[in-house]
Amino acid sequence: QLQVVESGGGSVQPGGSLRLSCTASNLGDYPIGWFRQAPGKGREGISCIARRDQFTQYKDSVKGRFTISRDNAKNAVYLQMNSLKPEDTGIYYCAANLKLGGSWYTSCSMDTDKSPYWGQGTQVTVSS
């Protein structure tokens, strides 16, 4: 079991920025996804990154605004969120794609079914 810890959430005005962090022991060994759960809605994938950081994916609604990155030496994955909108409000989770097939070096998944273990999440609120 990989126990992740998310941090960096907070309250910002529309147009603001936040940088989320995800840390865990040996995090550098796994492809990682960022997910969010908006109030009253299910958990959805918004971005992911393979073990090699040039392989990334984004949900269409965050493309151009969010950037995922990783520092394997620090066992950390980051989500830089710019131009935040009220609809970005929710609890943000990171998770390792432990059930992903294929090469973890060149693929990742935003599918919640590929990530069996979850942390507590970090709250992001975008409001004026």
Tab-separated table of C-alpha atoms in Angstrom:
chain	number	residue	atom	x	y	z
A	1	GLN	CA	0.000	0.000	0.000
A	2	LEU	CA	1.296	3.446	-0.968
A	3	GLN	CA	0.301	6.120	1.522
A	4	VAL	CA	0.236	9.495	-0.172
A	5	VAL	CA	-0.076	12.916	1.446
A	6	GLU	CA	-1.547	15.865	-0.423
A	7	SER	CA	-0.906	19.471	0.558
A	8	GLY	CA	-1.059	23.015	-0.769
A	9	GLY	CA	-4.778	23.577	-0.985
A	10	GLY	CA	-6.487	26.748	0.133
A	11	SER	CA	-8.942	29.475	-0.739
A	12	VAL	CA	-8.260	31.796	-3.660
A	13	GLN	CA	-10.142	34.244	-5.799
A	14	PRO	CA	-10.959	33.460	-9.424
A	15	GLY	CA	-7.866	33.936	-11.540
A	16	GLY	CA	-5.580	32.986	-8.685
A	17	SER	CA	-3.014	30.207	-8.449
A	18	LEU	CA	-2.170	27.339	-6.155
A	19	ARG	CA	0.491	24.653	-6.206
A	20	LEU	CA	-0.480	21.273	-4.842
A	21	SER	CA	2.060	18.717	-3.663
A	22	CYS	CA	1.821	14.953	-3.385
A	23	THR	CA	4.438	13.053	-1.425
A	24	ALA	CA	5.021	9.455	-0.383
A	25	SER	CA	7.848	7.020	0.138
A	26	ASN	CA	9.106	5.717	-3.204
A	27	LEU	CA	6.610	7.906	-5.092
A	28	GLY	CA	9.134	8.133	-7.899
A	29	ASP	CA	8.500	4.466	-8.739
A	30	TYR	CA	4.901	5.042	-9.854
A	31	PRO	CA	2.790	6.854	-12.402
A	32	ILE	CA	0.653	9.344	-10.479
A	33	GLY	CA	-2.747	10.841	-11.073
A	34	TRP	CA	-4.381	13.959	-9.675
A	35	PHE	CA	-8.111	13.741	-9.100
A	36	ARG	CA	-10.738	16.025	-7.686
A	37	GLN	CA	-14.158	15.683	-6.178
A	38	ALA	CA	-16.427	18.680	-6.504
A	39	PRO	CA	-19.231	19.187	-3.976
A	40	GLY	CA	-22.005	16.703	-4.666
A	41	LYS	CA	-20.150	15.024	-7.511
A	42	GLY	CA	-18.031	11.963	-8.041
A	43	ARG	CA	-14.263	11.837	-8.145
A	44	GLU	CA	-12.771	12.625	-11.559
A	45	GLY	CA	-9.296	12.485	-12.968
A	46	ILE	CA	-7.793	15.789	-14.051
A	47	SER	CA	-4.153	15.016	-14.789
A	48	CYS	CA	-1.545	12.295	-14.597
A	49	ILE	CA	2.172	11.815	-15.118
A	50	ALA	CA	4.202	8.745	-15.984
A	51	ARG	CA	7.473	7.859	-14.281
A	52	ARG	CA	9.193	9.771	-17.064
A	53	ASP	CA	7.877	13.286	-16.646
A	54	GLN	CA	7.516	14.035	-20.345
A	55	PHE	CA	4.478	11.753	-20.464
A	56	THR	CA	1.481	13.611	-19.088
A	57	GLN	CA	-2.262	13.852	-19.619
A	58	TYR	CA	-4.834	16.520	-18.783
A	59	LYS	CA	-8.593	16.749	-18.634
A	60	ASP	CA	-9.764	19.155	-21.326
A	61	SER	CA	-11.171	21.647	-18.823
A	62	VAL	CA	-7.752	22.202	-17.199
A	63	LYS	CA	-5.498	22.120	-20.260
A	64	GLY	CA	-3.445	25.285	-20.535
A	65	ARG	CA	-4.139	26.217	-16.912
A	66	PHE	CA	-2.762	23.302	-14.892
A	67	THR	CA	0.708	21.795	-15.115
A	68	ILE	CA	1.727	18.502	-13.566
A	69	SER	CA	5.360	17.794	-12.766
A	70	ARG	CA	7.444	15.520	-10.623
A	71	ASP	CA	10.728	15.408	-8.766
A	72	ASN	CA	11.555	11.745	-8.291
A	73	ALA	CA	14.575	12.568	-6.139
A	74	LYS	CA	12.190	14.181	-3.656
A	75	ASN	CA	9.436	11.582	-4.138
A	76	ALA	CA	7.046	14.380	-5.008
A	77	VAL	CA	4.505	15.202	-7.690
A	78	TYR	CA	3.153	18.716	-8.101
A	79	LEU	CA	0.099	20.283	-9.685
A	80	GLN	CA	0.523	23.952	-10.548
A	81	MET	CA	-2.922	25.464	-10.981
A	82	ASN	CA	-3.246	28.873	-12.624
A	83	SER	CA	-6.231	30.930	-13.742
A	84	LEU	CA	-8.410	29.129	-11.252
A	85	LYS	CA	-12.167	29.153	-11.739
A	86	PRO	CA	-15.024	28.571	-9.277
A	87	GLU	CA	-15.700	25.240	-10.990
A	88	ASP	CA	-12.222	24.081	-9.914
A	89	THR	CA	-13.464	23.999	-6.331
A	90	GLY	CA	-13.250	20.601	-4.685
A	91	ILE	CA	-11.113	18.176	-2.763
A	92	TYR	CA	-7.973	17.260	-4.685
A	93	TYR	CA	-6.398	13.844	-4.344
A	94	CYS	CA	-3.302	12.240	-5.750
A	95	ALA	CA	-2.940	8.524	-6.192
A	96	ALA	CA	-0.556	6.003	-7.684
A	97	ASN	CA	-1.789	4.100	-10.750
A	98	LEU	CA	-0.983	0.747	-9.167
A	99	LYS	CA	-3.454	-1.118	-11.420
A	100	LEU	CA	-2.198	0.400	-14.665
A	101	GLY	CA	-0.932	-2.082	-17.239
A	102	GLY	CA	1.847	-1.437	-19.712
A	103	SER	CA	4.960	0.582	-19.033
A	104	TRP	CA	4.818	2.863	-16.046
A	105	TYR	CA	7.675	4.852	-17.613
A	106	THR	CA	5.574	6.013	-20.557
A	107	SER	CA	1.952	5.844	-19.484
A	108	CYS	CA	-0.362	7.022	-16.748
A	109	SER	CA	-4.077	7.062	-16.068
A	110	MET	CA	-6.755	9.495	-14.921
A	111	ASP	CA	-9.097	6.554	-14.341
A	112	THR	CA	-9.977	6.198	-10.666
A	113	ASP	CA	-10.187	2.418	-11.116
A	114	LYS	CA	-6.441	2.303	-11.742
A	115	SER	CA	-5.641	3.853	-8.347
A	116	PRO	CA	-6.729	1.701	-5.402
A	117	TYR	CA	-5.268	3.733	-2.519
A	118	TRP	CA	-6.200	7.281	-1.590
A	119	GLY	CA	-4.990	9.941	0.810
A	120	GLN	CA	-7.092	12.455	2.700
A	121	GLY	CA	-6.997	15.040	-0.060
A	122	THR	CA	-6.550	18.792	0.109
A	123	GLN	CA	-9.370	21.311	-0.212
A	124	VAL	CA	-9.303	23.919	-2.962
A	125	THR	CA	-11.902	26.672	-2.875
A	126	VAL	CA	-12.154	29.263	-5.636
A	127	SER	CA	-14.548	32.029	-4.771
A	128	SER	CA	-14.831	35.780	-4.893
